[in-house]
Structure formats: structure tokens, C-alpha cells
XYZ file of N, CA and C in Angstrom:
513
model
N 86.080 115.547 79.296
C 85.989 116.430 80.257
C 87.123 116.030 81.261
N 88.236 116.328 81.546
C 89.144 115.572 82.528
C 88.779 115.928 84.270
N 89.542 115.075 84.811
C 89.079 114.957 86.011
C 89.385 116.540 87.214
N 90.099 117.227 86.455
C 90.359 118.357 87.023
C 89.473 119.002 86.426
N 89.020 119.559 85.299
C 88.010 120.184 85.043
C 86.755 119.611 85.646
N 86.542 118.285 86.053
C 85.341 117.988 86.257
C 85.246 118.858 88.022
N 86.433 118.305 88.776
C 86.884 118.813 90.017
C 86.334 120.484 89.987
N 86.938 121.372 89.199
C 86.352 122.628 89.211
C 85.217 122.746 88.914
N 84.505 122.368 88.425
C 83.214 122.715 87.923
C 82.303 122.050 89.263
N 82.531 121.177 89.908
C 81.982 120.361 90.999
C 82.019 121.731 92.092
N 83.105 122.090 92.038
C 83.621 123.086 93.327
C 82.746 124.411 92.898
N 82.557 125.093 92.098
C 82.250 126.039 91.654
C 80.677 126.166 91.655
N 79.821 124.536 91.796
C 78.730 124.450 91.968
C 78.074 124.403 93.448
N 79.309 123.957 94.044
C 79.181 123.695 95.650
C 78.414 124.678 96.238
N 77.745 124.355 97.218
C 76.388 125.621 97.763
C 77.350 125.591 99.317
N 77.792 126.656 99.614
C 77.994 126.989 100.973
C 79.396 126.957 101.174
N 80.586 127.037 102.304
C 81.881 127.002 102.494
C 82.446 127.803 101.494
N 81.883 128.778 101.494
C 82.367 129.993 100.295
C 83.758 129.841 100.326
N 84.597 130.142 101.523
C 85.859 130.579 101.606
C 86.788 129.394 101.668
N 86.358 128.392 102.019
C 87.115 126.779 101.945
C 86.812 126.331 100.338
N 85.791 126.642 99.869
C 85.630 126.408 98.432
C 86.630 126.815 97.386
N 86.961 128.224 98.034
C 87.690 129.509 96.927
C 89.158 128.970 97.465
N 89.616 128.235 98.195
C 90.927 127.634 98.915
C 90.942 126.638 97.552
N 89.893 125.741 97.796
C 90.269 124.557 96.855
C 90.239 124.917 95.354
N 89.565 125.606 94.730
C 89.561 126.539 93.463
C 90.823 127.080 93.287
N 91.555 127.700 94.067
C 92.612 128.698 94.032
C 94.058 127.661 93.840
N 93.935 126.463 94.897
C 94.424 125.586 94.886
C 94.686 124.920 93.418
N 93.629 124.138 92.891
C 93.437 123.868 91.576
C 94.093 124.718 90.423
N 93.970 125.891 90.391
C 94.483 127.023 89.407
C 95.748 126.749 89.665
N 96.343 126.951 90.727
C 97.659 126.898 91.040
C 98.614 125.684 90.713
N 98.030 124.595 90.882
C 98.295 123.118 90.778
C 97.878 122.147 89.970
N 98.183 122.250 88.385
C 97.785 121.708 87.536
C 97.447 120.200 87.842
N 98.559 119.742 89.021
C 98.729 118.406 89.151
C 98.087 118.293 90.852
N 96.957 119.068 90.722
C 96.559 119.537 92.489
C 95.738 118.076 92.677
N 95.261 117.416 92.063
C 94.450 115.985 92.272
C 95.288 114.867 92.834
N 96.495 115.184 92.281
C 97.505 113.588 92.696
C 98.154 113.971 93.755
N 98.409 112.555 94.349
C 99.061 112.079 95.756
C 100.410 113.046 95.579
N 101.275 112.901 94.396
C 102.431 113.532 94.269
C 102.636 114.962 94.075
N 101.816 115.806 94.308
C 101.701 117.309 94.529
C 101.911 117.720 95.922
N 102.914 117.887 96.219
C 103.468 117.975 97.560
C 102.774 119.177 98.084
N 102.202 120.108 97.261
C 101.457 121.431 98.227
C 100.096 120.817 98.576
N 99.821 119.754 98.391
C 98.202 118.994 99.042
C 97.737 118.524 97.877
N 96.485 118.062 97.881
C 95.740 117.536 96.897
C 94.231 117.158 97.178
N 93.555 117.360 96.263
C 92.054 117.121 96.434
C 92.023 115.578 96.590
N 90.847 115.147 97.707
C 90.917 113.732 97.474
C 89.665 113.787 97.750
N 88.929 112.491 97.780
C 87.581 112.517 97.328
C 86.981 111.096 98.558
N 85.762 111.482 99.284
C 85.514 110.343 100.370
C 83.595 110.367 100.127
N 83.374 109.537 100.840
C 81.917 109.398 101.142
C 81.622 108.598 102.323
N 80.778 109.077 102.901
C 80.438 108.618 104.617
C 79.191 107.696 103.991
N 79.637 106.163 104.283
C 78.369 105.611 103.937
C 77.302 105.119 105.094
N 76.266 105.203 104.719
C 74.915 105.509 105.677
C 73.718 104.309 105.469
N 73.062 103.568 106.213
C 72.319 102.762 106.081
C 70.847 103.333 106.651
N 70.278 104.249 105.902
C 69.289 105.104 106.464
C 67.855 104.202 107.161
N 67.556 103.022 106.696
C 66.444 102.194 107.010
C 67.151 102.047 108.392
N 68.158 101.848 108.798
C 68.661 101.254 110.139
C 69.295 102.357 111.177
N 69.283 103.544 110.483
C 69.814 104.497 111.288
C 71.186 104.287 111.793
N 72.329 104.058 110.760
C 73.330 104.061 111.485
C 74.359 104.056 109.924
N 75.907 104.434 110.650
C 76.818 104.620 109.575
C 77.916 103.599 109.640
N 78.575 103.614 108.483
C 79.892 102.514 108.508
C 81.306 103.244 108.646
N 82.122 103.258 109.563
C 83.300 103.779 109.591
C 84.161 103.063 109.736
N 85.563 103.689 109.146
C 86.581 102.701 109.171
C 87.494 103.195 110.135
N 88.105 102.438 110.821
C 89.337 102.489 111.764
C 90.609 102.586 110.877
N 91.046 103.634 110.134
C 92.197 103.999 109.205
C 93.490 103.578 109.890
N 94.192 102.546 109.038
C 95.445 101.924 109.496
C 96.473 102.739 110.026
N 96.422 103.916 108.633
C 97.654 104.987 109.368
C 97.573 105.940 110.151
N 96.228 106.457 110.110
C 95.424 107.573 110.987
C 95.119 107.011 112.018
N 95.148 105.812 112.305
C 94.275 105.343 113.726
C 93.250 106.003 114.372
N 92.213 106.314 113.284
C 91.231 107.049 113.664
C 89.759 106.686 112.958
N 88.447 106.636 113.453
C 87.266 106.294 113.077
C 86.880 107.386 111.957
N 86.967 106.872 110.787
C 86.811 107.737 109.557
C 86.084 107.456 108.575
N 85.201 108.378 107.604
C 84.540 107.471 106.353
C 85.667 107.212 105.455
N 85.051 106.398 104.255
C 85.759 106.121 103.184
C 86.101 106.840 102.371
N 87.495 107.071 102.076
C 87.982 107.916 101.248
C 89.595 107.797 101.027
N 90.038 108.869 100.166
C 90.925 109.018 99.745
C 91.701 109.624 98.826
N 92.596 109.184 97.842
C 93.300 109.881 96.687
C 92.368 109.261 95.422
N 92.531 110.576 94.369
C 92.103 109.954 93.181
C 92.918 109.396 92.382
N 92.486 108.504 91.354
C 93.293 107.869 90.415
C 92.973 108.405 88.846
N 93.827 108.268 88.130
C 93.875 108.637 86.890
C 92.355 108.093 86.091
N 92.120 106.964 86.378
C 90.855 106.449 85.970
C 89.437 106.725 86.305
N 89.400 107.473 87.292
C 88.337 107.809 88.050
C 87.275 108.857 86.965
N 87.834 109.932 86.234
C 87.032 110.274 85.180
C 86.212 111.697 86.417
N 85.740 111.499 87.480
C 85.136 112.535 87.968
C 85.348 112.263 89.822
N 85.062 113.316 90.281
C 84.899 113.315 91.937
C 84.188 112.459 92.310
N 82.776 112.311 91.822
C 81.943 111.422 92.351
C 82.328 109.733 92.035
N 82.721 109.394 91.477
C 83.566 108.157 90.953
C 84.309 107.736 91.662
N 85.259 108.799 91.878
C 86.545 108.654 92.936
C 85.707 108.304 94.136
N 84.833 108.943 94.692
C 84.336 108.763 96.357
C 83.598 107.594 95.942
N 82.932 107.159 95.011
C 82.568 105.512 94.945
C 83.426 104.901 95.082
N 84.331 104.717 94.414
C 85.127 103.633 94.217
C 85.991 103.901 95.661
N 86.242 104.721 96.487
C 86.972 104.759 97.460
C 86.027 103.749 98.498
N 84.508 104.400 98.515
C 83.618 103.990 99.491
C 83.491 102.111 99.118
N 83.275 101.854 97.994
C 83.189 100.325 97.604
C 84.472 99.829 97.889
N 85.587 100.036 97.364
C 86.600 99.477 97.808
C 87.085 99.146 99.583
N 86.789 100.343 100.269
C 87.170 100.072 101.681
C 85.830 99.761 102.704
N 84.677 99.706 101.859
C 83.472 98.928 102.622
C 83.270 97.542 102.166
N 84.005 97.296 101.356
C 83.480 95.797 100.456
C 82.226 95.969 100.360
N 81.498 96.662 99.925
C 79.850 96.707 99.638
C 79.613 97.259 98.571
N 78.734 95.968 97.341
C 78.873 96.680 95.870
C 77.207 96.924 96.184
N 76.901 98.027 95.169
C 75.805 98.742 95.267
C 75.317 99.965 95.502
N 76.580 100.541 96.514
C 76.357 101.754 96.935
C 75.880 102.737 96.092
N 75.234 103.709 96.290
C 74.897 104.722 95.519
C 75.378 106.254 96.191
N 75.668 107.172 95.397
C 75.466 108.589 95.702
C 74.730 109.117 96.340
N 74.264 109.958 97.181
C 73.002 110.706 97.365
C 73.144 111.917 96.575
N 72.248 112.189 95.706
C 71.838 113.305 94.529
C 72.626 114.590 95.295
N 73.027 115.315 94.274
C 73.020 116.725 94.722
C 74.717 117.085 94.753
N 74.989 116.162 94.672
C 77.263 116.613 94.568
C 77.560 116.352 95.929
N 78.597 116.821 96.205
C 79.361 116.636 97.305
C 78.527 117.210 98.690
N 78.154 116.910 100.048
C 77.398 117.568 101.018
C 78.694 118.246 101.994
N 79.911 118.051 101.945
C 80.750 119.417 102.274
C 82.127 118.929 101.867
N 82.828 119.633 102.471
C 84.333 120.198 102.251
C 84.989 120.118 103.531
N 86.048 119.369 103.607
C 87.292 119.195 104.921
C 88.728 119.455 104.255
N 89.199 120.350 104.978
C 90.586 120.392 104.259
C 91.613 119.768 106.020
N 92.367 119.061 105.818
C 92.912 118.431 106.882
C 94.260 117.911 106.552
N 95.420 118.224 107.450
C 96.571 117.649 107.204
C 96.797 116.038 107.339
N 97.451 115.433 106.499
C 97.880 114.067 106.711
C 99.271 113.774 106.799
N 99.572 112.264 106.954
C 100.823 112.107 106.996
C 101.698 112.481 105.875
N 101.035 112.439 104.416
C 101.493 112.500 103.300
C 101.400 114.052 102.578
N 100.516 114.956 103.342
C 100.161 116.350 102.585
C 98.916 116.730 103.393
N 98.538 118.126 102.834
C 97.503 118.366 103.118
C 96.493 117.842 102.109
N 95.121 117.473 102.621
C 93.928 116.846 102.005
C 93.223 117.933 101.972
N 92.378 118.248 100.331
C 91.532 118.722 100.484
C 90.262 117.986 100.097
N 89.456 117.432 100.884
C 88.820 116.418 100.851
C 87.319 117.292 100.578
N 86.677 116.312 99.388
C 85.238 116.548 98.856
C 84.547 115.405 99.183
N 83.564 115.618 99.971
C 82.851 114.707 100.722
C 81.647 114.622 100.506
N 81.062 113.157 100.212
C 79.714 112.910 99.182
C 79.315 111.742 100.770
N 77.762 111.417 100.310
C 77.416 110.476 101.033
C 76.545 109.355 100.175
N 77.113 108.184 101.004
C 76.634 106.794 100.140
C 75.941 106.428 100.765
N 74.500 105.656 100.016
C 73.664 105.154 100.671
C 74.166 103.513 100.455
N 73.881 102.800 101.555
C 74.261 101.026 101.379
C 72.971 100.589 101.060
N 72.753 99.776 99.879
C 71.612 98.894 99.601
C 71.153 98.224 100.862
N 70.148 97.915 100.508
C 69.492 96.702 101.772
C 70.051 95.553 101.745
N 70.154 94.788 103.491
C 71.166 94.033 103.405
C 72.689 93.815 102.983
N 73.156 95.051 102.834
C 74.539 95.057 102.782
C 75.314 94.848 103.731
N 76.068 93.739 103.022
C 77.372 93.438 104.165
C 78.875 93.599 104.185
N 79.505 94.230 105.012
C 80.453 94.876 104.835
C 81.677 94.049 104.741
N 82.666 94.297 104.164
C 84.091 93.294 104.485
C 85.266 94.406 104.230
N 86.125 94.246 105.227
C 87.245 95.090 105.654
C 88.343 94.833 104.333
N 88.744 96.039 104.484
C 89.965 96.346 103.392
C 91.464 96.133 103.795
N 92.620 95.982 103.237
C 93.729 95.868 103.929
C 94.109 97.737 104.271
N 93.321 98.377 104.098
C 93.578 100.049 104.501
C 93.041 99.883 105.573
N 92.264 99.181 106.435
C 91.864 99.282 107.779
C 92.105 98.410 108.721
N 91.962 98.906 110.114
C 92.224 97.978 111.219
C 91.160 97.236 111.839
N 89.642 98.349 111.354
C 88.633 97.927 111.722
C 87.347 98.379 110.721
N 86.304 97.798 110.732
C 85.134 98.683 110.069
C 83.923 98.292 110.831
N 83.057 98.951 111.046
C 81.862 99.012 111.796
C 81.096 99.817 111.911
N 79.740 99.418 111.944
C 78.369 100.204 111.473
C 78.434 100.714 113.088
N 78.095 102.074 113.361
C 77.478 102.616 114.343
C 76.316 103.460 114.224
N 75.033 103.361 115.320
C 74.263 104.119 115.016
C 74.405 105.609 115.004
N 73.785 106.368 114.544
C 74.151 107.632 114.340
C 74.458 108.535 115.445
N 73.656 108.296 116.588
C 73.917 108.977 117.969
C 75.259 108.553 118.478
N 75.928 107.416 118.143
C 77.436 107.153 118.492
C 78.364 107.465 117.858
N 78.054 108.239 116.837
C 79.135 108.663 115.832
C 80.301 109.265 116.756
N 79.492 110.505 117.368
C 80.068 111.323 117.896
C 81.253 111.091 118.940
N 80.982 109.565 119.486
C 81.327 108.964 120.784
C 83.155 108.005 120.050
N 82.816 108.439 118.560
C 83.974 107.428 118.363
C 85.153 108.280 117.317
N 84.912 109.399 116.748
C 84.954 110.010 115.719
C 85.217 111.450 115.949
N 85.973 111.988 115.174
C 86.348 113.393 115.562
C 85.179 114.295 114.884
N 85.568 115.740 115.068
C 84.429 116.680 115.002
C 84.278 116.681 113.370
N 85.218 116.847 112.560
C 84.988 116.325 111.008
C 84.049 115.347 110.526
N 83.936 114.178 111.402
C 83.026 113.137 110.802
C 81.770 113.338 111.288
N 81.712 114.221 112.511
C 80.254 114.613 113.214
C 79.824 115.350 111.802
N 80.563 116.444 111.617
C 79.901 117.807 110.562
C 79.493 116.857 109.399
N 80.322 115.970 109.043
C 79.933 115.144 107.620
C 78.871 114.284 107.800
N 78.371 113.583 108.878
C 76.982 112.727 109.408
C 76.149 113.926 109.584
N 76.155 115.002 109.818
C 75.190 115.933 109.984
C 74.972 116.277 108.233
N 75.673 116.779 107.548
C 75.378 116.934 106.535
C 74.888 115.909 105.559
N 75.389 114.749 105.915
C 74.812 113.808 105.071
C 73.421 113.452 105.508
N 72.826 113.508 106.714
C 71.504 113.315 107.032
C 70.703 113.959 106.518
N 71.152 115.494 106.493
C 70.237 116.692 105.583
C 69.895 116.041 104.312
N 70.980 115.465 103.599
C 70.815 114.897 102.214
C 70.227 113.717 102.018
N 69.738 112.818 102.778
C 69.623 111.366 102.645
C 68.228 111.267 103.148
């Protein structure tokens, strides 16, 4: 199965956000290259909010280009195979944490937003950090920090807050 086929299947199975989900499906139907950064009409991306439920905290990155506190994530790559693997790869690369696991049940939500490169049709997952996880900043970040769940709304935008709410409902 191709990454494109996986994305279509994941989106068809996603529960809720029906109108936005249809926007994603229409985009992929109209753009065979709709998963890749080169697609100027926008592209599907994959992200994951890294959480540590045992300590009640979420790991956010101060994104170098966006200059905002965000979850880990970004562009799909040909070797990803699935959206879930793309999200897990991005979360691992940007957090520096080995052993992350995605929460079962597929993506927790969808979020469409404009970035400097194009529209991102982000498929958002929840990633659980293993006990004793130690983060390491990547070259894509200005900073990387754990925030207690209650403090995320103080530093992040509404999209990240909604992602945290959906994540906590899942893990």
C-alpha cells in the first residue's frame, strides 16, 4: 500500500470533523502529489503531541520558522509508508526521545493551517513518552520544553490546546 492509499484509508476511518476530513480527501483525490512538500496547493502533514501521562505534562517545541510553541511534526517523506510512521518519525526526530509509542486508535484530530510554505492539512496523533524519557533539542527548534497540561494554553495557540484535549481523551 502506498502512503497516498494509507492516507486515504486513515482519513476515511477517522471519526468526527466530517467537513474538514472531506477537505483532506478531496485534496488527495485532486492532487496525486498532495502528500509532498512540492505540492503548491498544500499538502498533508503528520504530527504528534508527545505526552507523559505519569507526570501530567506535554512536550512542545519552539519552532524555529514559526516561532510558536507547537507539537512535533512536519512533512511526509517517501520512506514513511504510513501517516502513523510519519508522525512517529517526526516526533522522535524533533523530541530526541527514543521509544515513543502512538496512542491506539489512529489520529486524534485534524487541523488545517497556513504556513510559510503552503497550506498544511495536518493529521495529528498522540505519542506517549516512555518512563524516564529525556528530550534532546533538534536543529528545527529554538527550544524544547515540558509543560504541565494546565500551562499549555498559556504558551500555545488554540490548535495545540484542542490537540491536547483530544490527546488526553485518548491516553
